[in-house]
């Protein structure tokens, strides 16, 4: 975790660097599809995570889940911006489960960037990736 007040104005450069670095540490012996994610919390801190596969496939962990867990462990409670970095044939966006995980800690207008190791390919808002979503306020919290 590092302070990243400049992340507000660096067009995702800081997030991309963090996601690219952690992607190299991914444990992906089965798919060989390494993914890194980095997010900025409400304090300006950057938290990163990588995918961790398991021989029992359903118990693997997505990069976004790792970054969110690192944020919570570090005291953050709000995702201000998140970037997912992978090297796929198409855009590497959060899976459905990770979109819901992000939703727990983000607002509808939170930027979500899909990137390759070379840069941001496309940016979305959470509302674009998860329209009409179910969140904490649905439960009255």
PDB file of C-alpha atoms in Angstrom:
ATOM      1  CA  UNK A   1       0.000   0.000   0.000  1.00  0.00           C
ATOM      2  CA  UNK A   2       1.326   3.441  -0.841  1.00  0.00           C
ATOM      3  CA  UNK A   3      -0.038   6.947  -0.627  1.00  0.00           C
ATOM      4  CA  UNK A   4      -1.110   8.148  -4.015  1.00  0.00           C
ATOM      5  CA  UNK A   5      -2.610  11.611  -3.873  1.00  0.00           C
ATOM      6  CA  UNK A   6      -1.315  12.139  -7.400  1.00  0.00           C
ATOM      7  CA  UNK A   7      -3.500   9.247  -8.613  1.00  0.00           C
ATOM      8  CA  UNK A   8      -6.384  11.713  -8.866  1.00  0.00           C
ATOM      9  CA  UNK A   9      -4.666  13.467 -11.752  1.00  0.00           C
ATOM     10  CA  UNK A  10      -2.421  10.874 -13.362  1.00  0.00           C
ATOM     11  CA  UNK A  11      -5.013   9.285 -15.690  1.00  0.00           C
ATOM     12  CA  UNK A  12      -4.553   5.834 -14.182  1.00  0.00           C
ATOM     13  CA  UNK A  13      -0.757   5.722 -14.524  1.00  0.00           C
ATOM     14  CA  UNK A  14      -0.243   4.899 -10.834  1.00  0.00           C
ATOM     15  CA  UNK A  15      -2.981   2.255 -10.855  1.00  0.00           C
ATOM     16  CA  UNK A  16      -1.613   0.697 -14.050  1.00  0.00           C
ATOM     17  CA  UNK A  17       1.903   0.482 -12.612  1.00  0.00           C
ATOM     18  CA  UNK A  18       0.615  -1.198  -9.446  1.00  0.00           C
ATOM     19  CA  UNK A  19      -1.628  -3.636 -11.359  1.00  0.00           C
ATOM     20  CA  UNK A  20       1.102  -4.481 -13.863  1.00  0.00           C
ATOM     21  CA  UNK A  21       3.598  -5.195 -11.065  1.00  0.00           C
ATOM     22  CA  UNK A  22       1.271  -7.399  -9.027  1.00  0.00           C
ATOM     23  CA  UNK A  23       0.106  -9.211 -12.182  1.00  0.00           C
ATOM     24  CA  UNK A  24       3.624 -10.598 -12.494  1.00  0.00           C
ATOM     25  CA  UNK A  25       3.131 -12.337  -9.128  1.00  0.00           C
ATOM     26  CA  UNK A  26      -0.165 -14.001 -10.067  1.00  0.00           C
ATOM     27  CA  UNK A  27      -0.487 -17.721  -9.367  1.00  0.00           C
ATOM     28  CA  UNK A  28      -2.004 -18.953 -12.646  1.00  0.00           C
ATOM     29  CA  UNK A  29      -0.448 -22.354 -13.387  1.00  0.00           C
ATOM     30  CA  UNK A  30      -3.623 -23.765 -14.950  1.00  0.00           C
ATOM     31  CA  UNK A  31      -4.955 -21.007 -17.187  1.00  0.00           C
ATOM     32  CA  UNK A  32      -1.682 -19.105 -17.514  1.00  0.00           C
ATOM     33  CA  UNK A  33      -3.945 -16.024 -17.621  1.00  0.00           C
ATOM     34  CA  UNK A  34      -2.411 -13.586 -15.170  1.00  0.00           C
ATOM     35  CA  UNK A  35      -4.498 -10.653 -13.960  1.00  0.00           C
ATOM     36  CA  UNK A  36      -3.605  -7.755 -11.704  1.00  0.00           C
ATOM     37  CA  UNK A  37      -5.947  -5.195 -10.180  1.00  0.00           C
ATOM     38  CA  UNK A  38      -5.270  -1.970  -8.339  1.00  0.00           C
ATOM     39  CA  UNK A  39      -7.650   0.452  -6.712  1.00  0.00           C
ATOM     40  CA  UNK A  40      -7.484   3.798  -4.995  1.00  0.00           C
ATOM     41  CA  UNK A  41      -9.425   4.164  -1.765  1.00  0.00           C
ATOM     42  CA  UNK A  42     -10.999   7.207  -0.140  1.00  0.00           C
ATOM     43  CA  UNK A  43      -7.709   8.026   1.604  1.00  0.00           C
ATOM     44  CA  UNK A  44      -5.742   8.050  -1.663  1.00  0.00           C
ATOM     45  CA  UNK A  45      -3.987   4.767  -0.871  1.00  0.00           C
ATOM     46  CA  UNK A  46      -3.382   2.236  -3.650  1.00  0.00           C
ATOM     47  CA  UNK A  47      -4.205  -1.429  -2.963  1.00  0.00           C
ATOM     48  CA  UNK A  48      -3.359  -4.217  -5.402  1.00  0.00           C
ATOM     49  CA  UNK A  49      -4.221  -7.873  -5.872  1.00  0.00           C
ATOM     50  CA  UNK A  50      -3.569 -10.661  -8.367  1.00  0.00           C
ATOM     51  CA  UNK A  51      -5.452 -13.772  -9.346  1.00  0.00           C
ATOM     52  CA  UNK A  52      -4.625 -16.913  -7.368  1.00  0.00           C
ATOM     53  CA  UNK A  53      -5.748 -20.140  -9.035  1.00  0.00           C
ATOM     54  CA  UNK A  54      -6.315 -23.422  -7.268  1.00  0.00           C
ATOM     55  CA  UNK A  55      -6.388 -27.000  -8.545  1.00  0.00           C
ATOM     56  CA  UNK A  56      -9.990 -27.064  -7.304  1.00  0.00           C
ATOM     57  CA  UNK A  57     -10.992 -24.351  -9.788  1.00  0.00           C
ATOM     58  CA  UNK A  58     -13.957 -22.794  -7.978  1.00  0.00           C
ATOM     59  CA  UNK A  59     -11.855 -21.819  -4.974  1.00  0.00           C
ATOM     60  CA  UNK A  60      -9.467 -19.583  -6.906  1.00  0.00           C
ATOM     61  CA  UNK A  61      -9.472 -15.845  -6.225  1.00  0.00           C
ATOM     62  CA  UNK A  62      -9.824 -12.995  -8.704  1.00  0.00           C
ATOM     63  CA  UNK A  63      -7.378 -10.087  -8.705  1.00  0.00           C
ATOM     64  CA  UNK A  64     -10.151  -7.621  -7.882  1.00  0.00           C
ATOM     65  CA  UNK A  65     -11.131  -9.634  -4.802  1.00  0.00           C
ATOM     66  CA  UNK A  66      -7.521  -9.542  -3.623  1.00  0.00           C
ATOM     67  CA  UNK A  67      -7.280  -5.783  -4.095  1.00  0.00           C
ATOM     68  CA  UNK A  68     -10.565  -5.241  -2.240  1.00  0.00           C
ATOM     69  CA  UNK A  69      -9.424  -7.468   0.625  1.00  0.00           C
ATOM     70  CA  UNK A  70      -6.156  -5.510   0.836  1.00  0.00           C
ATOM     71  CA  UNK A  71      -8.132  -2.246   0.924  1.00  0.00           C
ATOM     72  CA  UNK A  72     -10.368  -3.442   3.746  1.00  0.00           C
ATOM     73  CA  UNK A  73      -7.373  -4.820   5.681  1.00  0.00           C
ATOM     74  CA  UNK A  74      -5.676  -1.444   5.251  1.00  0.00           C
ATOM     75  CA  UNK A  75      -8.643   0.476   6.634  1.00  0.00           C
ATOM     76  CA  UNK A  76     -10.225   1.628   3.380  1.00  0.00           C
ATOM     77  CA  UNK A  77     -13.959   1.360   2.850  1.00  0.00           C
ATOM     78  CA  UNK A  78     -14.596   3.092  -0.475  1.00  0.00           C
ATOM     79  CA  UNK A  79     -13.265   2.402  -3.959  1.00  0.00           C
ATOM     80  CA  UNK A  80     -12.677   5.685  -5.749  1.00  0.00           C
ATOM     81  CA  UNK A  81     -11.259   4.098  -8.909  1.00  0.00           C
ATOM     82  CA  UNK A  82     -10.183   0.600  -9.958  1.00  0.00           C
ATOM     83  CA  UNK A  83      -8.108  -0.810 -12.812  1.00  0.00           C
ATOM     84  CA  UNK A  84      -7.946  -4.413 -14.041  1.00  0.00           C
ATOM     85  CA  UNK A  85      -4.907  -5.423 -16.088  1.00  0.00           C
ATOM     86  CA  UNK A  86      -4.793  -8.547 -18.241  1.00  0.00           C
ATOM     87  CA  UNK A  87      -3.481  -9.554 -21.622  1.00  0.00           C
ATOM     88  CA  UNK A  88      -6.494 -11.136 -23.301  1.00  0.00           C
ATOM     89  CA  UNK A  89      -7.752 -11.244 -26.863  1.00  0.00           C
ATOM     90  CA  UNK A  90     -10.512  -8.831 -25.820  1.00  0.00           C
ATOM     91  CA  UNK A  91     -11.079  -6.396 -22.987  1.00  0.00           C
ATOM     92  CA  UNK A  92     -10.335  -7.822 -19.560  1.00  0.00           C
ATOM     93  CA  UNK A  93     -13.146  -6.473 -17.388  1.00  0.00           C
ATOM     94  CA  UNK A  94     -14.238  -7.657 -13.937  1.00  0.00           C
ATOM     95  CA  UNK A  95     -16.272 -10.867 -13.930  1.00  0.00           C
ATOM     96  CA  UNK A  96     -19.855 -10.724 -12.691  1.00  0.00           C
ATOM     97  CA  UNK A  97     -18.949 -11.720  -9.141  1.00  0.00           C
ATOM     98  CA  UNK A  98     -16.234  -9.058  -8.985  1.00  0.00           C
ATOM     99  CA  UNK A  99     -18.593  -6.422 -10.339  1.00  0.00           C
ATOM    100  CA  UNK A 100     -20.794  -7.170  -7.337  1.00  0.00           C
ATOM    101  CA  UNK A 101     -17.775  -7.124  -5.005  1.00  0.00           C
ATOM    102  CA  UNK A 102     -16.806  -3.718  -6.371  1.00  0.00           C
ATOM    103  CA  UNK A 103     -20.409  -2.552  -5.951  1.00  0.00           C
ATOM    104  CA  UNK A 104     -20.208  -3.151  -2.212  1.00  0.00           C
ATOM    105  CA  UNK A 105     -17.559  -0.419  -1.900  1.00  0.00           C
ATOM    106  CA  UNK A 106     -18.165   1.857  -4.897  1.00  0.00           C
ATOM    107  CA  UNK A 107     -20.715   4.285  -6.273  1.00  0.00           C
ATOM    108  CA  UNK A 108     -22.451   4.106  -9.629  1.00  0.00           C
ATOM    109  CA  UNK A 109     -20.088   6.717 -11.118  1.00  0.00           C
ATOM    110  CA  UNK A 110     -16.880   4.998  -9.937  1.00  0.00           C
ATOM    111  CA  UNK A 111     -14.420   4.617 -12.834  1.00  0.00           C
ATOM    112  CA  UNK A 112     -13.435   1.059 -13.763  1.00  0.00           C
ATOM    113  CA  UNK A 113     -10.545   0.791 -16.233  1.00  0.00           C
ATOM    114  CA  UNK A 114      -9.826  -2.237 -18.415  1.00  0.00           C
ATOM    115  CA  UNK A 115      -6.137  -2.290 -19.271  1.00  0.00           C
ATOM    116  CA  UNK A 116      -3.419  -4.288 -20.941  1.00  0.00           C
ATOM    117  CA  UNK A 117       0.170  -4.090 -19.688  1.00  0.00           C
ATOM    118  CA  UNK A 118       0.631  -1.319 -22.276  1.00  0.00           C
ATOM    119  CA  UNK A 119      -2.117   0.979 -21.031  1.00  0.00           C
ATOM    120  CA  UNK A 120      -5.793   1.603 -20.426  1.00  0.00           C
ATOM    121  CA  UNK A 121      -7.877   0.152 -23.256  1.00  0.00           C
ATOM    122  CA  UNK A 122     -11.286   1.395 -22.130  1.00  0.00           C
ATOM    123  CA  UNK A 123     -12.924   2.977 -19.100  1.00  0.00           C
ATOM    124  CA  UNK A 124     -16.425   2.422 -17.767  1.00  0.00           C
ATOM    125  CA  UNK A 125     -18.467   3.498 -14.791  1.00  0.00           C
ATOM    126  CA  UNK A 126     -19.738   0.874 -12.384  1.00  0.00           C
ATOM    127  CA  UNK A 127     -23.282   1.682 -13.543  1.00  0.00           C
ATOM    128  CA  UNK A 128     -22.310   0.808 -17.114  1.00  0.00           C
ATOM    129  CA  UNK A 129     -20.902  -2.577 -16.085  1.00  0.00           C
ATOM    130  CA  UNK A 130     -23.553  -3.378 -13.478  1.00  0.00           C
ATOM    131  CA  UNK A 131     -26.792  -1.500 -14.235  1.00  0.00           C
ATOM    132  CA  UNK A 132     -29.695  -1.558 -11.770  1.00  0.00           C
ATOM    133  CA  UNK A 133     -27.459  -3.203  -9.200  1.00  0.00           C
ATOM    134  CA  UNK A 134     -28.159  -4.550  -5.719  1.00  0.00           C
ATOM    135  CA  UNK A 135     -26.144  -2.827  -3.022  1.00  0.00           C
ATOM    136  CA  UNK A 136     -25.989  -2.022   0.671  1.00  0.00           C
ATOM    137  CA  UNK A 137     -28.677   0.676   0.420  1.00  0.00           C
ATOM    138  CA  UNK A 138     -31.074  -1.949  -0.955  1.00  0.00           C
ATOM    139  CA  UNK A 139     -30.962  -3.504   2.510  1.00  0.00           C
ATOM    140  CA  UNK A 140     -31.630  -0.153   4.137  1.00  0.00           C
ATOM    141  CA  UNK A 141     -28.070   0.388   5.356  1.00  0.00           C
TER     142      UNK A 141
END
